[in-house]
Coordinates of C-alpha atoms in Angstrom, one line a residue:
X1 CA 0.0 0.0 0.0
X2 CA 2.9 2.3 0.7
X3 CA 4.2 1.6 -2.8
X4 CA 0.9 2.8 -4.2
X5 CA 1.2 6.1 -2.2
X6 CA 4.8 6.5 -3.5
X7 CA 3.7 5.9 -7.1
X8 CA 0.8 8.4 -6.8
X9 CA 3.2 10.9 -5.2
X10 CA 5.6 10.6 -8.1
X11 CA 2.7 11.1 -10.5
X12 CA 1.6 14.1 -8.6
X13 CA 5.1 15.5 -8.7
X14 CA 5.2 15.0 -12.5
X15 CA 2.0 16.9 -12.9
X16 CA 3.2 19.7 -10.6
X17 CA 6.4 20.0 -12.7
X18 CA 4.2 20.2 -15.8
X19 CA 2.3 23.0 -14.2
X20 CA 5.4 24.9 -13.3
X21 CA 6.9 24.4 -16.7
X22 CA 4.0 25.6 -18.8
X23 CA 4.8 28.8 -20.5
X24 CA 2.6 31.2 -22.3
X25 CA 2.2 30.3 -26.0
X26 CA 0.1 33.3 -26.9
X27 CA -0.1 33.9 -30.6
X28 CA -1.2 36.9 -32.6
X29 CA -3.7 37.2 -35.4
X30 CA -1.7 36.4 -38.5
X31 CA -4.5 37.1 -41.0
X32 CA -3.6 33.8 -42.8
X33 CA -6.2 31.1 -43.6
X34 CA -5.9 27.7 -41.9
X35 CA -4.9 25.0 -44.4
X36 CA -7.2 22.0 -43.9
X37 CA -6.2 20.0 -46.9
X38 CA -3.9 17.6 -45.0
X39 CA -5.4 14.3 -44.0
X40 CA -5.0 15.1 -40.3
X41 CA -6.6 17.0 -37.5
X42 CA -6.2 20.8 -37.8
X43 CA -6.6 22.9 -34.6
X44 CA -8.1 26.3 -34.9
X45 CA -5.9 28.3 -32.6
X46 CA -6.5 31.8 -31.4
X47 CA -4.0 33.2 -33.9
X48 CA -6.4 32.4 -36.7
X49 CA -9.4 34.0 -35.0
X50 CA -10.9 37.5 -34.7
X51 CA -13.9 38.1 -32.5
X52 CA -16.7 40.6 -31.9
X53 CA -18.7 41.4 -28.8
X54 CA -22.4 41.6 -29.4
X55 CA -23.2 44.2 -26.8
X56 CA -26.2 45.2 -28.9
X57 CA -28.4 42.9 -31.0
X58 CA -26.9 42.3 -34.5
X59 CA -28.7 41.2 -37.6
X60 CA -26.8 38.1 -38.7
X61 CA -27.5 38.8 -42.4
X62 CA -26.1 42.3 -42.1
X63 CA -23.0 41.1 -40.4
X64 CA -22.4 38.2 -42.9
X65 CA -22.8 40.5 -45.9
X66 CA -20.9 43.5 -44.5
X67 CA -18.5 42.2 -41.9
X68 CA -16.1 45.2 -42.4
X69 CA -18.6 47.5 -40.8
X70 CA -18.0 45.9 -37.4
X71 CA -15.1 46.2 -35.1
X72 CA -13.4 42.8 -35.1
X73 CA -10.6 42.3 -32.7
X74 CA -7.6 39.9 -32.8
X75 CA -7.5 37.2 -30.2
X76 CA -4.0 37.4 -28.8
X77 CA -3.7 34.0 -27.2
X78 CA -3.3 30.4 -28.3
X79 CA -6.7 29.1 -27.1
X80 CA -10.1 30.6 -28.0
X81 CA -11.1 31.7 -24.5
X82 CA -12.8 35.0 -23.9
X83 CA -13.7 34.5 -20.2
X84 CA -17.1 35.3 -18.8
X85 CA -19.3 37.8 -20.6
X86 CA -22.9 38.9 -20.2
X87 CA -23.5 39.0 -24.0
X88 CA -23.0 36.8 -27.0
X89 CA -19.8 36.9 -29.0
X90 CA -19.0 36.3 -32.7
X91 CA -15.8 34.7 -33.9
X92 CA -14.6 34.2 -37.5
X93 CA -11.6 32.4 -39.2
X94 CA -10.6 31.5 -42.7
X95 CA -9.9 28.0 -44.0
X96 CA -8.4 27.1 -47.4
X97 CA -7.9 23.9 -49.5
X98 CA -4.4 23.9 -51.1
X99 CA -5.0 20.4 -52.6
X100 CA -6.2 19.5 -56.0
X101 CA -9.2 17.6 -54.7
X102 CA -12.4 18.7 -53.1
X103 CA -12.5 18.0 -49.3
X104 CA -15.2 17.4 -46.8
X105 CA -14.3 18.1 -43.2
X106 CA -16.0 18.2 -39.9
X107 CA -15.6 21.1 -37.5
X108 CA -15.7 19.9 -33.9
X109 CA -16.5 22.2 -30.9
X110 CA -15.6 19.9 -28.0
X111 CA -16.6 22.3 -25.1
X112 CA -20.3 21.5 -24.8
X113 CA -21.3 24.0 -22.0
X114 CA -22.5 26.7 -24.4
X115 CA -26.1 27.7 -24.5
X116 CA -26.3 28.7 -28.2
X117 CA -24.0 28.0 -31.1
X118 CA -24.7 29.3 -34.6
X119 CA -22.3 28.5 -37.4
X120 CA -22.5 30.2 -40.8
X121 CA -20.5 29.2 -43.9
X122 CA -21.2 29.5 -47.6
X123 CA -22.2 26.5 -49.7
X124 CA -21.1 25.6 -53.2
X125 CA -23.7 28.0 -54.5
X126 CA -22.3 30.8 -52.3
X127 CA -25.4 30.8 -50.2
X128 CA -25.1 31.1 -46.5
X129 CA -25.7 27.8 -44.6
X130 CA -26.8 28.1 -41.0
X131 CA -26.2 25.3 -38.5
X132 CA -27.4 25.3 -34.9
X133 CA -26.2 23.6 -31.7
X134 CA -26.1 24.4 -28.0
X135 CA -27.8 23.5 -24.8
X136 CA -30.8 25.6 -25.4
X137 CA -31.4 24.0 -28.8
X138 CA -33.4 20.7 -29.3
X139 CA -31.2 17.9 -30.5
X140 CA -33.3 17.6 -33.6
X141 CA -31.8 20.9 -34.8
X142 CA -28.2 19.7 -34.6
X143 CA -26.3 19.0 -37.8
X144 CA -25.3 15.7 -36.1
X145 CA -26.1 14.3 -32.7
X146 CA -22.8 13.8 -30.9
X147 CA -21.1 14.4 -27.5
X148 CA -19.4 17.3 -29.2
X149 CA -20.9 20.0 -31.4
X150 CA -20.2 19.1 -35.1
X151 CA -20.5 21.2 -38.3
X152 CA -19.7 20.5 -41.9
X153 CA -17.1 22.3 -44.0
X154 CA -16.7 21.6 -47.8
X155 CA -14.0 23.2 -49.9
X156 CA -13.3 22.9 -53.6
X157 CA -9.6 22.8 -54.9
X158 CA -7.9 26.1 -54.1
X159 CA -11.1 27.4 -52.4
X160 CA -11.0 29.7 -49.3
X161 CA -14.0 30.3 -47.0
X162 CA -14.7 32.3 -43.9
X163 CA -16.5 30.5 -41.1
X164 CA -18.6 32.7 -38.7
X165 CA -19.8 31.5 -35.3
X166 CA -22.1 33.2 -32.9
X167 CA -21.9 31.8 -29.3
X168 CA -23.8 32.5 -26.2
X169 CA -22.9 31.0 -22.8
X170 CA -23.8 31.4 -19.1
X171 CA -20.4 29.8 -18.3
X172 CA -17.0 30.7 -19.6
X173 CA -16.6 31.4 -23.3
X174 CA -14.1 28.6 -24.1
X175 CA -14.4 27.5 -27.8
X176 CA -11.9 24.7 -28.6
X177 CA -12.2 24.0 -32.4
X178 CA -10.7 21.2 -34.4
X179 CA -11.3 20.4 -38.1
X180 CA -11.2 16.6 -38.8
X181 CA -11.4 14.3 -41.8
X182 CA -14.5 12.4 -41.1
X183 CA -12.9 8.9 -40.6
X184 CA -10.2 10.3 -38.4
X185 CA -12.8 11.9 -36.1
X186 CA -14.7 8.6 -35.9
X187 CA -11.5 6.7 -35.0
X188 CA -10.6 9.4 -32.4
X189 CA -14.0 9.2 -30.8
X190 CA -13.8 5.4 -30.7
X191 CA -10.6 5.7 -28.7
X192 CA -12.2 8.2 -26.4
X193 CA -15.1 5.8 -25.8
X194 CA -12.7 3.0 -24.8
X195 CA -11.0 5.3 -22.3
X196 CA -14.2 6.5 -20.9
X197 CA -15.6 3.0 -20.6
X198 CA -12.5 1.9 -18.7
X199 CA -12.6 5.0 -16.4
X200 CA -16.3 4.9 -15.7
X201 CA -16.1 1.1 -15.2
X202 CA -13.5 1.5 -12.4
X203 CA -15.6 4.3 -10.8
X204 CA -18.8 2.3 -10.9
X205 CA -17.1 -0.9 -9.6
X206 CA -15.7 1.1 -6.6
X207 CA -19.1 2.8 -6.0
X208 CA -21.0 -0.5 -5.9
X209 CA -18.3 -2.3 -3.9
X210 CA -18.3 0.3 -1.1
X211 CA -22.1 0.5 -1.2
X212 CA -22.2 -3.3 -0.5
X213 CA -19.7 -2.7 2.4
X214 CA -22.2 -0.3 3.9
X215 CA -25.0 -2.8 3.6
X216 CA -22.9 -5.4 5.6
X217 CA -21.1 -3.1 8.0
X218 CA -23.6 -0.2 8.4
X219 CA -20.6 2.1 8.6
X220 CA -21.9 5.4 7.1
X221 CA -18.5 6.4 5.6
X222 CA -18.9 3.7 2.9
X223 CA -22.3 5.1 2.0
X224 CA -20.9 8.7 1.8
X225 CA -17.9 7.4 -0.3
X226 CA -20.4 5.7 -2.7
X227 CA -22.3 9.0 -3.0
X228 CA -19.1 10.9 -3.7
X229 CA -18.1 8.4 -6.5
X230 CA -21.7 8.7 -7.9
X231 CA -21.4 12.5 -7.9
X232 CA -18.1 12.3 -9.7
X233 CA -19.6 10.0 -12.4
X234 CA -22.5 12.5 -12.7
X235 CA -20.0 15.3 -13.1
X236 CA -17.8 13.6 -15.7
X237 CA -20.8 12.5 -17.8
X238 CA -22.0 16.1 -17.8
X239 CA -18.5 17.6 -18.4
X240 CA -17.7 15.3 -21.4
X241 CA -21.1 15.8 -23.0
X242 CA -21.9 12.0 -22.9
X243 CA -24.9 12.6 -20.7
X244 CA -26.3 15.2 -23.1
X245 CA -25.8 12.7 -25.9
X246 CA -27.0 9.5 -24.3
X247 CA -28.8 10.0 -21.0
X248 CA -30.8 13.2 -21.0
X249 CA -30.7 14.3 -24.7
X250 CA -34.4 15.0 -24.6
X251 CA -34.4 17.0 -21.4
X252 CA -33.8 20.6 -22.0
X253 CA -33.7 21.4 -18.2
X254 CA -31.0 18.8 -17.5
X255 CA -28.9 19.9 -20.4
X256 CA -28.9 23.4 -19.1
X257 CA -28.5 22.6 -15.4
X258 CA -26.9 19.2 -15.1
X259 CA -23.3 20.5 -15.3
X260 CA -23.7 23.0 -12.5
X261 CA -25.7 20.6 -10.4
X262 CA -22.9 18.0 -10.8
X263 CA -20.2 20.5 -9.6
X264 CA -22.2 21.3 -6.4
X265 CA -22.9 17.5 -5.9
X266 CA -19.2 16.7 -6.2
X267 CA -18.0 19.2 -3.6
X268 CA -20.9 18.2 -1.3
X269 CA -19.7 14.6 -1.6
X270 CA -16.1 15.4 -0.7
X271 CA -17.2 17.6 2.2
X272 CA -19.5 14.8 3.6
X273 CA -16.7 12.2 3.1
X274 CA -14.2 14.2 5.0
X275 CA -16.7 14.7 7.9
X276 CA -17.2 10.9 8.2
X277 CA -13.7 9.7 7.3
X278 CA -11.8 12.0 9.7
X279 CA -12.4 12.7 13.3
X280 CA -12.2 16.5 12.7
X281 CA -12.8 17.4 16.3
X282 CA -9.4 16.1 17.3
X283 CA -7.7 18.4 14.8
X284 CA -9.4 21.6 16.0
X285 CA -12.8 23.2 15.8
X286 CA -11.9 25.4 12.9
X287 CA -11.7 22.4 10.6
X288 CA -15.0 21.0 11.8
X289 CA -16.8 24.4 11.4
X290 CA -15.2 25.2 8.0
X291 CA -16.3 21.8 6.7
X292 CA -19.8 22.4 7.9
X293 CA -19.8 25.8 6.2
X294 CA -18.7 24.3 2.9
X295 CA -21.3 21.6 3.2
X296 CA -24.1 24.2 3.7
X297 CA -22.7 26.2 0.8
X298 CA -23.0 23.2 -1.5
X299 CA -26.5 22.4 -0.4
X300 CA -27.5 26.0 -1.0
X301 CA -25.8 25.9 -4.4
X302 CA -27.9 22.8 -5.3
X303 CA -31.1 24.5 -4.2
X304 CA -30.1 27.7 -6.0
X305 CA -29.6 25.8 -9.2
X306 CA -32.8 23.6 -8.8
X307 CA -35.0 26.7 -8.1
X308 CA -33.4 28.6 -11.0
X309 CA -32.6 31.7 -8.9
X310 CA -28.8 31.6 -9.7
X311 CA -28.0 34.0 -6.9
X312 CA -24.8 32.2 -6.0
X313 CA -23.4 32.0 -9.5
X314 CA -21.4 35.2 -9.2
X315 CA -19.3 34.1 -6.2
X316 CA -19.6 30.3 -6.3
X317 CA -16.3 29.9 -8.2
X318 CA -14.4 31.9 -5.5
X319 CA -15.8 29.8 -2.7
X320 CA -15.1 26.5 -4.5
X321 CA -11.5 27.7 -5.0
X322 CA -11.3 28.6 -1.3
X323 CA -12.7 25.1 -0.4
X324 CA -10.0 23.4 -2.5
X325 CA -7.3 25.4 -0.8
X326 CA -8.7 24.8 2.7
X327 CA -9.0 21.1 2.2
X328 CA -5.5 20.8 0.9
X329 CA -3.9 22.9 3.7
X330 CA -5.8 21.2 6.5
X331 CA -5.0 17.8 5.1
X332 CA -1.3 18.6 4.8
X333 CA -1.3 19.9 8.4
X334 CA -3.1 16.7 9.7
X335 CA -0.7 14.5 7.7
X336 CA 2.3 16.4 9.3
X337 CA 0.8 15.6 12.7
X338 CA 1.0 11.9 11.8
X339 CA -2.6 11.1 10.7
X340 CA -2.3 8.2 8.2
X341 CA -5.7 8.9 6.6
X342 CA -4.7 12.5 5.9
X343 CA -1.6 11.2 4.0
X344 CA -3.8 9.2 1.7
X345 CA -6.1 12.2 1.2
X346 CA -3.2 14.7 0.5
X347 CA -2.0 12.5 -2.4
X348 CA -5.5 11.7 -3.6
X349 CA -6.8 15.3 -3.5
X350 CA -3.5 16.8 -4.6
X351 CA -3.5 14.6 -7.8
X352 CA -7.0 15.7 -8.7
X353 CA -6.2 19.4 -8.0
X354 CA -3.0 19.2 -10.1
X355 CA -4.7 17.6 -13.1
X356 CA -7.5 20.1 -12.8
X357 CA -5.1 23.1 -12.8
X358 CA -3.3 21.6 -15.8
X359 CA -6.6 21.4 -17.6
X360 CA -7.3 25.0 -16.7
X361 CA -3.9 26.0 -17.9
X362 CA -4.7 24.5 -21.3
X363 CA -8.1 26.2 -21.4
X364 CA -6.3 29.5 -20.8
X365 CA -3.8 28.8 -23.5
X366 CA -0.7 28.3 -21.3
X367 CA -0.2 24.6 -22.0
X368 CA -0.4 22.5 -25.2
X369 CA -0.5 19.0 -23.5
X370 CA -3.8 18.0 -25.0
X371 CA -3.8 14.4 -23.7
X372 CA -3.4 15.4 -20.1
X373 CA -5.6 18.4 -20.5
X374 CA -8.5 16.5 -22.1
X375 CA -8.4 13.4 -19.9
X376 CA -6.3 14.4 -16.9
X377 CA -9.2 15.5 -14.7
X378 CA -10.9 12.1 -15.2
X379 CA -7.6 10.4 -14.5
X380 CA -7.2 12.5 -11.4
X381 CA -10.7 11.4 -10.2
X382 CA -10.0 7.7 -10.8
X383 CA -6.6 8.0 -9.0
X384 CA -8.3 9.8 -6.1
X385 CA -11.0 7.3 -5.7
X386 CA -8.6 4.4 -5.8
X387 CA -6.4 6.0 -3.1
X388 CA -9.5 6.8 -1.0
X389 CA -10.7 3.2 -1.4
X390 CA -7.3 2.0 -0.2
X391 CA -7.6 4.4 2.7
X392 CA -10.9 2.9 3.6
X393 CA -9.4 -0.6 3.4
X394 CA -6.6 0.5 5.6
X395 CA -9.1 1.9 8.0
X396 CA -11.0 -1.4 8.0
X397 CA -7.8 -3.3 8.7
X398 CA -6.8 -0.9 11.4
X399 CA -10.2 -1.1 13.1
X400 CA -10.1 -4.9 12.9
X401 CA -6.7 -5.1 14.5
X402 CA -7.9 -2.7 17.2
X403 CA -10.9 -5.0 17.8
X404 CA -8.7 -8.0 17.8
X405 CA -6.4 -6.3 20.3
X406 CA -9.3 -5.3 22.5
X407 CA -10.7 -8.8 22.4
X408 CA -7.3 -10.3 23.3
X409 CA -7.0 -7.8 26.2
X410 CA -10.6 -8.7 27.3
X411 CA -9.7 -12.4 27.1
X412 CA -6.6 -11.9 29.1
X413 CA -8.5 -9.9 31.7
X414 CA -11.2 -12.6 31.8
X415 CA -8.6 -15.3 32.3
X416 CA -6.9 -13.2 35.0
X417 CA -10.3 -12.8 36.8
X418 CA -11.0 -16.5 36.5
X419 CA -7.6 -17.3 38.0
X420 CA -8.2 -14.8 40.8
X421 CA -11.6 -16.3 41.5
X422 CA -10.1 -19.8 41.5
X423 CA -7.4 -18.7 43.9
X424 CA -10.0 -17.1 46.1
X425 CA -12.1 -20.3 46.1
X426 CA -9.1 -22.4 47.0
X427 CA -8.2 -20.0 49.8
X428 CA -11.7 -20.2 51.1
X429 CA -11.7 -24.0 50.9
X430 CA -8.4 -24.1 52.8
X431 CA -9.8 -21.8 55.5
X432 CA -12.9 -23.9 55.8
X433 CA -10.7 -27.1 56.1
X434 CA -8.7 -25.5 58.9
X435 CA -11.8 -24.5 60.7
X436 CA -13.2 -28.0 60.5
X437 CA -9.9 -29.5 61.8
X438 CA -9.9 -27.0 64.6
X439 CA -13.5 -27.9 65.6
X440 CA -12.6 -31.6 65.6
X441 CA -9.6 -31.0 67.8
X442 CA -11.9 -29.2 70.3

């Protein structure tokens, strides 16, 4: 078990080094079209994109016909990330086919947490085609039902086109775009499904196993752990778009609210788990009270999202960040004081946080490690749950040994009492014998 902790620590160290070593790869608008004629994936980086803030309603037809009348701005960063905005935004980029053959490509938008996505591109007759996607749109309006948002691009030999996209989001305006040959996209998504199946299979197995332990032991910590794993599965299904594609594709409300609900559910799960897994009172009242505060915050966040008031949306991110920092610092302190459970949690939670920050670094354009960025958070969750499961197993073994020790001590005490009672009986018998002999002598 210690070898597993050492391995996880080395993995955490690797991720931390990756975080430290990421450097800004900001680009600048180069006004050159993106060549998509190669038989490989082409990423639409920020250097190819200009954007427009729609602070006032814009007629799409006017913008498409007379784009020069609007104030387009270059996006001086590697990723297409415009942060949070209260209004829709437009982006545009040029693509070109340098080959001698017509090409059919698929434009993939892999960040699914966008309320409305409208894509405009001219067809072979130079007429504007309009494709719709987004959480607020019924699936029937999509060009193709998929975990990602997909749009077609067709170019004749030597042809150049401008692609326009209007995006509206209540979350961050992160717009990762890739242009794929159709078969390569299919192969890529097959590989993704295999990875997701493996990861979700591990999580589901651990959830069911610990739920069965609760049934037999009635120890609430196993039930809370199972809830936490279930919340993680809920979050990852929402985050990856699989839930929108497979589970609740026909539910507009869940498509709009499932992701936010899953975030609150996850942090409520870790808060409840810590409350049951650690004896927080022995580490000081501030840890107990802060944990209760974060639990109440998560419950209020769930209610806020369920009721549709969205009063907490403006400061929820700051409190979640504070919760992550508080959990890490308190766990490090407890581990320093010698608590073995805290050592497991430091490595488990630290791995998840490190992978998450690496994912954020890629979103912000400061890292190009696409594999770790796209799948790192799920890897971090799986590693966290495995380590926490081992921690629970260690707790079971420790408690069993303590029970066995207590039983052995009780048995030794019982034997000692039996011996003392036997000695007392023999002493009484000897005394009685002496009295009888004395009576006879008289």
